[in-house]
Coordinates of C-alpha atoms in Angstrom, one line a residue:
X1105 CA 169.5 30.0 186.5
X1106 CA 167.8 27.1 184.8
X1107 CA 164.5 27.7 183.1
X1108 CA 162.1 25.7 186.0
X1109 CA 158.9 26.5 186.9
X1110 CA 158.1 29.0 189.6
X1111 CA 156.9 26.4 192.3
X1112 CA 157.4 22.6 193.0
X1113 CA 154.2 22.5 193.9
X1114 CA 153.0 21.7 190.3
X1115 CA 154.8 18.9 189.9
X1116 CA 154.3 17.8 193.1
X1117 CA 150.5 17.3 192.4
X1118 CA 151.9 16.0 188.8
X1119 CA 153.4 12.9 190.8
X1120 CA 151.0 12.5 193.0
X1121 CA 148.5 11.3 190.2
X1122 CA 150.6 8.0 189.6
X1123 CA 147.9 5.5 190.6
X1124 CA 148.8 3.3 193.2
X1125 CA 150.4 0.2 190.9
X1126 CA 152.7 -0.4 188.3
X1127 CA 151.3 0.4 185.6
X1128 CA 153.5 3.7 184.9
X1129 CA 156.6 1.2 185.6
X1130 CA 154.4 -1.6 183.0
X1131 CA 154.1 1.6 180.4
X1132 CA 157.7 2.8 180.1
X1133 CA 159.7 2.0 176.9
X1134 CA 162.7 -0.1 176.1
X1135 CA 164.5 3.0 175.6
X1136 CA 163.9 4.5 179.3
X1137 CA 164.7 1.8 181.1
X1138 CA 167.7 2.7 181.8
X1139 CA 167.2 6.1 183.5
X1140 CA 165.7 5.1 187.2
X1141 CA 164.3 8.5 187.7
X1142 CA 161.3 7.6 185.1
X1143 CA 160.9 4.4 187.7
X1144 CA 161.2 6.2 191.0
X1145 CA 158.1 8.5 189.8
X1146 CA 155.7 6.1 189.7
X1147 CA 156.0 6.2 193.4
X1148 CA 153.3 7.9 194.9
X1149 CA 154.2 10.7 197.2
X1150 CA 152.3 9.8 200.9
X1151 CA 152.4 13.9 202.0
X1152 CA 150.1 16.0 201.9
X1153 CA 150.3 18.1 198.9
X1154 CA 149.9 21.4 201.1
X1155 CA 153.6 22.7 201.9
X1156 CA 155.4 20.6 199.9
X1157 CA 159.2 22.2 199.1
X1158 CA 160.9 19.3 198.2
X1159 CA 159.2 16.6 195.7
X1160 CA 159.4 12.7 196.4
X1161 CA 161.6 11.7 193.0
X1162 CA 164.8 13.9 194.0
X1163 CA 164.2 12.7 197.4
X1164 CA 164.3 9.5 196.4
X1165 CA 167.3 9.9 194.0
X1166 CA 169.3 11.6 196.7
X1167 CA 168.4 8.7 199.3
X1168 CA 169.7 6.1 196.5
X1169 CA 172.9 7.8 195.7
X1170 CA 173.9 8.3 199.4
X1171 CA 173.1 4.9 199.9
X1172 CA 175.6 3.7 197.1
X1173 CA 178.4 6.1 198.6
X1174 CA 177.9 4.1 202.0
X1175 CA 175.5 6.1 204.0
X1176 CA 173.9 3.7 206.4
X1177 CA 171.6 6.0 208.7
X1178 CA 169.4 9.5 208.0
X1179 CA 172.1 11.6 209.0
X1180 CA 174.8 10.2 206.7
X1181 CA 172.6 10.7 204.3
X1182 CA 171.6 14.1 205.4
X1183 CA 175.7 15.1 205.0
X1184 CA 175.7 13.3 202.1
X1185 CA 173.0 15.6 200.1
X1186 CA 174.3 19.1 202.5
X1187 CA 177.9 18.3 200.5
X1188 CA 176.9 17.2 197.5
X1189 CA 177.9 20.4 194.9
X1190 CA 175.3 22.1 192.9
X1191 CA 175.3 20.4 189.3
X1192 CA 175.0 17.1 191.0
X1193 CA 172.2 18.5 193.4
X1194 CA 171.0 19.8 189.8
X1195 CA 171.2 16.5 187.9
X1196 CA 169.1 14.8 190.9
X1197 CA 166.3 17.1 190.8
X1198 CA 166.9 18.7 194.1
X1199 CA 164.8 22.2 194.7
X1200 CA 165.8 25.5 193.0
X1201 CA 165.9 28.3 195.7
X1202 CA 164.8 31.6 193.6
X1203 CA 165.3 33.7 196.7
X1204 CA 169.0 32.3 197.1
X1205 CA 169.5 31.4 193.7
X1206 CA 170.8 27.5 194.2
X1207 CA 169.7 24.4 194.6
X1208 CA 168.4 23.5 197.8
X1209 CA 169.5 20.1 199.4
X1210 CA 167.2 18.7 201.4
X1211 CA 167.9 18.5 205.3
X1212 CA 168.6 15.1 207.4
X1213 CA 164.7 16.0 209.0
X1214 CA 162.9 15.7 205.6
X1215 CA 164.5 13.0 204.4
X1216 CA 163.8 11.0 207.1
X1217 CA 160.3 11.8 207.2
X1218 CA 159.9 10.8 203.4
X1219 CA 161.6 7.4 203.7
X1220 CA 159.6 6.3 207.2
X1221 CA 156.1 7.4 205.3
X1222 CA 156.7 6.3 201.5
X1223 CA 155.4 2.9 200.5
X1224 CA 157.7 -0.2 200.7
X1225 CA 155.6 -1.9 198.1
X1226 CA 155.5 0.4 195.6
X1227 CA 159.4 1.3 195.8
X1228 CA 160.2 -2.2 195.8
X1229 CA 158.6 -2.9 192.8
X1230 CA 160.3 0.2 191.2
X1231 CA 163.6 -0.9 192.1
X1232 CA 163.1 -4.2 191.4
X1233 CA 161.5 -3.7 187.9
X1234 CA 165.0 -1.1 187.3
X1235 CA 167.3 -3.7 188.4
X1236 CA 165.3 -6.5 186.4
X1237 CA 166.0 -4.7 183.5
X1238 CA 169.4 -3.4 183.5
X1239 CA 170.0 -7.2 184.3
X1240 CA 168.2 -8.0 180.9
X1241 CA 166.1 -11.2 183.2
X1242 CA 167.5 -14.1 184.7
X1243 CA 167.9 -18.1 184.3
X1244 CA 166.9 -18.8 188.3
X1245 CA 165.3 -17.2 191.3
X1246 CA 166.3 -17.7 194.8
X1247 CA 163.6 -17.1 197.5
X1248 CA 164.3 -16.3 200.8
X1249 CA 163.1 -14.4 204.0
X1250 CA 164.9 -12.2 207.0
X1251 CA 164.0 -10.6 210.1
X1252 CA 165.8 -7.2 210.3
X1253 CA 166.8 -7.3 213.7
X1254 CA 166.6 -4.5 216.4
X1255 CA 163.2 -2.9 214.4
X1256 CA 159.9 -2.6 215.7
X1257 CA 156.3 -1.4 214.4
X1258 CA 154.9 2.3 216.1
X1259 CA 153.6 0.2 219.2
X1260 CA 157.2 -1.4 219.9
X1261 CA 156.0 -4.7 219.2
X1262 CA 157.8 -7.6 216.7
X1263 CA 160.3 -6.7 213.9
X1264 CA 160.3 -6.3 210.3
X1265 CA 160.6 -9.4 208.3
X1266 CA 161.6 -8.9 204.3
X1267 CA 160.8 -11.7 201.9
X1268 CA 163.4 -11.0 198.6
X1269 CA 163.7 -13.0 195.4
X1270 CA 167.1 -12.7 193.8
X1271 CA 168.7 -13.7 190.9
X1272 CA 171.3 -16.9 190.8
X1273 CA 173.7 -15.6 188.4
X1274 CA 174.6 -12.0 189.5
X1275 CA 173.2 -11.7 192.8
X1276 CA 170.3 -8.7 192.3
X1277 CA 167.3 -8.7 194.1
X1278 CA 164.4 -7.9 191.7
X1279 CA 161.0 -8.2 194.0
X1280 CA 161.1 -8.0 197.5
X1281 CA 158.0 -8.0 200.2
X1282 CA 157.8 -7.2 203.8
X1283 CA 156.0 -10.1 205.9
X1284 CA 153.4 -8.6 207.7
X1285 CA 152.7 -9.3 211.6
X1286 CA 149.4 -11.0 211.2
X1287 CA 150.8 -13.2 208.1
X1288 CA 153.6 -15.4 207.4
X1289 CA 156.3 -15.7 204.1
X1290 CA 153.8 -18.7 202.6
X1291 CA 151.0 -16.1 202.2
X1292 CA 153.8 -13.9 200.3
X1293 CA 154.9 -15.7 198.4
X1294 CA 152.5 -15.2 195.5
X1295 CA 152.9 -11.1 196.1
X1296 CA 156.1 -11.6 195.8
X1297 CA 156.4 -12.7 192.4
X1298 CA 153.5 -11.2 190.5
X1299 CA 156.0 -8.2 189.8
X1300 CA 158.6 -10.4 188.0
X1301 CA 158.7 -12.0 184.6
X1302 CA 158.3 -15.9 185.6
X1303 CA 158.1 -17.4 182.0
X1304 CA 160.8 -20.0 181.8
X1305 CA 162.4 -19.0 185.1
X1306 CA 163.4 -21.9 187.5
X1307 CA 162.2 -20.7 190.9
X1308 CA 164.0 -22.3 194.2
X1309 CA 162.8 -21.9 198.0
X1310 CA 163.5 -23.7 201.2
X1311 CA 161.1 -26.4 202.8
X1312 CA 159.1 -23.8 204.2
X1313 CA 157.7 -23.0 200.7
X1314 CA 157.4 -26.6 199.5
X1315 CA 153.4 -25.7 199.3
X1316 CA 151.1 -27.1 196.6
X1317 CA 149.6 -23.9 195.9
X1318 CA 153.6 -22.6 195.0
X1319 CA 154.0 -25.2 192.8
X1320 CA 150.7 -25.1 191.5
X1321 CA 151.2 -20.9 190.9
X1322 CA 154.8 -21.1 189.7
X1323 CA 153.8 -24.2 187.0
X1324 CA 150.2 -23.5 186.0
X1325 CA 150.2 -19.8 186.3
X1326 CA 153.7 -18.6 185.4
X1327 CA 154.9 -20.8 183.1
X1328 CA 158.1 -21.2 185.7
X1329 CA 159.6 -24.3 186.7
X1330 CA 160.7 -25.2 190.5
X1331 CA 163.4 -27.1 192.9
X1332 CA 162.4 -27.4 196.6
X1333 CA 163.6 -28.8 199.5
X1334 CA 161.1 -31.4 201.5
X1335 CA 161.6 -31.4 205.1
X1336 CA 159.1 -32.9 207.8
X1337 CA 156.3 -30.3 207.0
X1338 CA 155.1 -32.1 204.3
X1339 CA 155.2 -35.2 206.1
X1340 CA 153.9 -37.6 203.9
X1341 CA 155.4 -36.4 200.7
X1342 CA 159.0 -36.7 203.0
X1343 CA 158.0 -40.5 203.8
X1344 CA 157.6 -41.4 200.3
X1345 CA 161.0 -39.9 199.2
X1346 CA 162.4 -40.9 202.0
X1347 CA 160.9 -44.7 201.4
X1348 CA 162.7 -44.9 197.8
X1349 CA 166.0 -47.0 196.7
X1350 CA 168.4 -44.5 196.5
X1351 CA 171.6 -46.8 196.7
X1352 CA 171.7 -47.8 193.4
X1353 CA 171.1 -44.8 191.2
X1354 CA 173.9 -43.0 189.3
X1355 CA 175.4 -40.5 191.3
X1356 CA 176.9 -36.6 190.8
X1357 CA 179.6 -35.7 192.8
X1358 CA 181.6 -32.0 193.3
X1359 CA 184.0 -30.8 195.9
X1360 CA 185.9 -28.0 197.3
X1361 CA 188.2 -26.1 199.3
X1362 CA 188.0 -22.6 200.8
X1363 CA 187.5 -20.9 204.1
X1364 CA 189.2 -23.4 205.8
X1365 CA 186.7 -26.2 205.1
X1366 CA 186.8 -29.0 202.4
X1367 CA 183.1 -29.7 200.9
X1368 CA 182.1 -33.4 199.1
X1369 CA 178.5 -32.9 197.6
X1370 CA 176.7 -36.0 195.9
X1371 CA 173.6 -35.8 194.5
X1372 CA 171.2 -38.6 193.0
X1373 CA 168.4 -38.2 190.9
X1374 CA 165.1 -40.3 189.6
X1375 CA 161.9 -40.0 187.9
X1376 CA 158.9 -38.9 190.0
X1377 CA 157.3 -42.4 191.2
X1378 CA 154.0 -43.1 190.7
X1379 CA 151.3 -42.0 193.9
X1380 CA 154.0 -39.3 194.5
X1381 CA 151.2 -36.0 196.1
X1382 CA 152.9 -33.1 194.3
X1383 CA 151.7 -30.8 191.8
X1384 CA 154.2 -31.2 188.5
X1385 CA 157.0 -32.8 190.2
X1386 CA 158.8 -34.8 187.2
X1387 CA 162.0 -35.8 188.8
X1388 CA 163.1 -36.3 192.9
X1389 CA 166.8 -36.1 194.1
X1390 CA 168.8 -36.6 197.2
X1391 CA 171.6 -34.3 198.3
X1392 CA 174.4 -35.4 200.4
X1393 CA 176.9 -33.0 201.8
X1394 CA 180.2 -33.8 203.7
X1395 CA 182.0 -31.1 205.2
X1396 CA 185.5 -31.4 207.0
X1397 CA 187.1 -28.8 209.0
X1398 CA 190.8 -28.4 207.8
X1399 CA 192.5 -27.2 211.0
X1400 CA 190.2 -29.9 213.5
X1401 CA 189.6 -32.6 211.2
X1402 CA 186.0 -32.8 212.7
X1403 CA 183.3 -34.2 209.7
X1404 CA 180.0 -33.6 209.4
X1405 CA 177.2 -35.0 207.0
X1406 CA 173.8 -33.7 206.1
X1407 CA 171.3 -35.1 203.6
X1408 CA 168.5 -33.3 201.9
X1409 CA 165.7 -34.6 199.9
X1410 CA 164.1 -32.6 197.1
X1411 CA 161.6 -31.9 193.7
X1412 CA 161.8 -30.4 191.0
X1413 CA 159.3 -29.8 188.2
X1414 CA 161.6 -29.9 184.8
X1415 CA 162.4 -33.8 183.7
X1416 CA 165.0 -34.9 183.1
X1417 CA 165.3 -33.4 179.6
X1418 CA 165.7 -30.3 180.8
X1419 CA 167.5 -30.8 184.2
X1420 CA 170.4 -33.2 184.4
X1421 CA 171.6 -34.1 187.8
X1422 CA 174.8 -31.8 187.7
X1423 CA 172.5 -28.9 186.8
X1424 CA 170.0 -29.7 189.7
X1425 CA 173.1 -29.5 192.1
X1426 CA 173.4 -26.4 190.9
X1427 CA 170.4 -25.1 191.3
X1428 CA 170.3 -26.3 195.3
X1429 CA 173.5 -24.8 195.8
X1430 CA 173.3 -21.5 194.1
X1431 CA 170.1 -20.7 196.1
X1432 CA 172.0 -20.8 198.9
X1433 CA 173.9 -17.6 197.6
X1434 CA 171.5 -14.9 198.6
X1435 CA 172.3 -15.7 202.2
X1436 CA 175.7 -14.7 201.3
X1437 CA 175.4 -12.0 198.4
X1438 CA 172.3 -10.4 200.1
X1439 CA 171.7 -11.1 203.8
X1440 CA 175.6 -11.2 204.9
X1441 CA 176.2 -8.1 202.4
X1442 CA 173.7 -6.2 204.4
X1443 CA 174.2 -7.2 207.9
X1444 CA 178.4 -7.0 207.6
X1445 CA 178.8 -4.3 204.8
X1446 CA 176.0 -2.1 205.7
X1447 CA 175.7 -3.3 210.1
X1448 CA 172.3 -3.4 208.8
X1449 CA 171.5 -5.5 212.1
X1450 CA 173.1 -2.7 214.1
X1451 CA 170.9 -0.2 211.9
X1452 CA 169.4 2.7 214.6
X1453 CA 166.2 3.2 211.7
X1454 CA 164.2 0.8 213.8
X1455 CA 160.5 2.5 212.9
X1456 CA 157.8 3.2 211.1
X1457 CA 158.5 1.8 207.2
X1458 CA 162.4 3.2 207.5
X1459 CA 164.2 0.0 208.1
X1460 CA 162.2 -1.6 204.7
X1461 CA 162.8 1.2 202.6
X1462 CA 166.3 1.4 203.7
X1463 CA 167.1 -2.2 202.8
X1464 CA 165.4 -1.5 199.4
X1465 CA 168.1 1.1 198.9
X1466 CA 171.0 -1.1 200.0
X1467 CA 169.1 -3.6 197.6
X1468 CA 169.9 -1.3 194.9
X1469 CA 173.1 -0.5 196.1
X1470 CA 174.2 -3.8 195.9
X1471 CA 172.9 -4.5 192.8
X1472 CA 173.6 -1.2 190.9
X1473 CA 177.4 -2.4 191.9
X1474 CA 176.9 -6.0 190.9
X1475 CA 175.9 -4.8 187.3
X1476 CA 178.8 -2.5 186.8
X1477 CA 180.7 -5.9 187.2
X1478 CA 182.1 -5.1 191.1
X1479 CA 183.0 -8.2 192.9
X1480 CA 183.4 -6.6 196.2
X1481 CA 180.6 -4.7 197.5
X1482 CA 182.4 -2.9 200.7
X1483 CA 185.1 -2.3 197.6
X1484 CA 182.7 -0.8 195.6
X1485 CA 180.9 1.4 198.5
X1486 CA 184.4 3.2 199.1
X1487 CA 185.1 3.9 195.8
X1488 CA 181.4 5.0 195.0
X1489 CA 181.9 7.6 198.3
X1490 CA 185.1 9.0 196.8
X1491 CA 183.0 11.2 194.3
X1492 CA 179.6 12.9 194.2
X1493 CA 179.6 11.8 190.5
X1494 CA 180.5 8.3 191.2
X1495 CA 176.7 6.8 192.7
X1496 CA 175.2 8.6 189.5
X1497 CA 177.0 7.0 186.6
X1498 CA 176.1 3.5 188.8
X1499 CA 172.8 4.5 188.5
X1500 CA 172.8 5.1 185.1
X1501 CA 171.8 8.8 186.0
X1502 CA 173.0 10.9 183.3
X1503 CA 175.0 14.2 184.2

């Protein structure tokens, strides 16, 4: 029997004193950041500290690793933790049962209690600061929104919209905010991002966030650059770019083949013109994009107009093509990962804050797979499920 303390209820009130921000995350050591439990505990525990059997970090833990082994609903992950054999209940924290003498998984009833009540801020901004880390930081940010569909708020009403920021290169999600009814993903945006380290980052959005008070934040106040798309909501910024002589500028082109398409992007690029209304732009580009379908032959073309605030110095064309094509990724790495891998659409956690705290989990299951190097996430979700000790080594838990 291991030498624990007579009650949980100890350190139950010991987490609950974690104030409600990051600064326990802000306060931990390059040489913890690897171990996610000393993350997960600056979440604040939302019960009651009367009655408490079961404390919110193994909760947590046990959520996250039944997550990586493919559970998708409460009771999955309910059967996960009833399974799972003693030392690995023992390595995650879970409850020693003096009276029984073993460790005490938690049943499908508490754990869904815990993840509809615990705060999706605050365990976003763990997981995110976890992943940021292990990832050692990133070259470029891709920001993008999502409506979780089929969810609802206590009342029935609306659905639960997640704004996420992930990373170009290996597809991790480090800061993610839920949209609330009564705002919109421009007043997010800012919330967002205070969590992450900006300095040097470039930062890319759709039209929707083309705002001067983005640019503005992201330039001025973050020392981050940006590349966004202009569309008719900034009107008279889209006339002026719109107005300019593309036709004879020097021109970046890239194509390719795959899933049954063939892709011919052009880009051009210029110098911010004078009486251009945006805060920092220093160079403006037009994207061209001509898709055929292999098997009908039918063609289609789209253009896209753009700024960005690093010159040309520090942005050549072919490296601004990159930019507005990678951030097109996290519908694919994130959003279609979710909906296809985990039928997060299909999802029956509908309530309360369980469909956001159960996307932050998949969050971290995807990326706790992407940094062990797996290219296939549905791959790496069987092979994770095949052993209790396989989610724990992914989350750098030690046994």
């Amino acid at each position: 029997m291991p030498a624990a303390i007579s009650s949980p209820i100890p350190v139950a009130l010991d987490q609950l004193t974690h104030p409600d921000d990051l600064s326990g995350v802000a306060a931990l050591g390059p040489e913890k950041v690897a171990d996610l439990r000393k993350y997960l505990a600056t979440v604040p525990d939302p019960r009651d500290p009367r009655g408490i059997r079961h404390i919110l970090m193994p909760l947590l833990l046990i959520t996250a690793a039944a997550v990586l082994a493919g559970a998708r609903s409460f009771l999955a992950i309910g059967e996960w933790a009833a399974d799972a054999p003693q030392d690995i209940l023992e390595t995650l924290g879970a409850r020693w049962d003096h009276r029984r003498g073993l460790y005490q998984a938690p049943g499908e009833a508490t754990l869904r209690r815990v993840v509809q009540a615990v705060d999706g801020d605050l365990l976003d901004a763990a997981i995110g600061a976890w992943l940021a880390r292990c990832a050692g930081g990133c070259g470029a940010l891709a920001v993008d929104g999502k409506t979780l569909c089929g969810t609802c708020d206590e009342k029935g009403q609306g659905g639960v919209h997640l704004l996420a920021a992930m990373t170009h290169d290996t597809g991790i999600v480090v800061a993610q905010r839920e949209v609330g009814e009564k705002t919109n993903e421009i007043t997010c945006f800012e919330d967002l991002l205070d969590t992450v380290d900006l300095t040097g980052v470039m930062v890319t959005a759709d039209a929707l966030h083309t705002q001067r008070a983005h640019a503005t934040y992201l330039v001025d106040k973050r020392g981050a650059d940006y590349l966004l798309i202009v569309k008719a909501n900034q009107p008279n910024l889209f006339a002026h770019l719109d107005s300019l002589n593309w036709d004879n500028l020097p021109m970046h082109t890239s194509e390719d083949k795959k899933h049954g398409r063939k892709e011919r992007r052009t880009i051009r690029v210029q110098p911010a013109p004078e009486g251009i209304d945006f805060p920092y732009v220093s160079q403006v580009f037009l994207i061209e994009r001509y898709v055929t379908e292999v098997a009908t032959k039918k063609e289609t073309a789209v253009a896209v107009l753009g700024v960005t605030s690093r010159d040309g110095t520090r942005a050549s064309a072919e490296q601004l093509a990159t930019f507005a094509r990678e951030h097109w990724g996290i519908e694919n790495k994130l959003h279609y990962v979710r909906d296809v891998t985990y039928d997060e659409d299909a999802s029956q956690v509908r309530t309360l804050n369980g469909p956001r705290v159960m996307a932050s989990f998949r969050n971290l299951a995807i990326g706790a797979l992407r940094l062990a190097g797996e290219t296939s996430i549905a791959a790496g979700l069987r092979n994770a499920g095949r052993a209790f000790a396989r989610p724990l080594r992914l989350l750098r838990i030690d046994l």
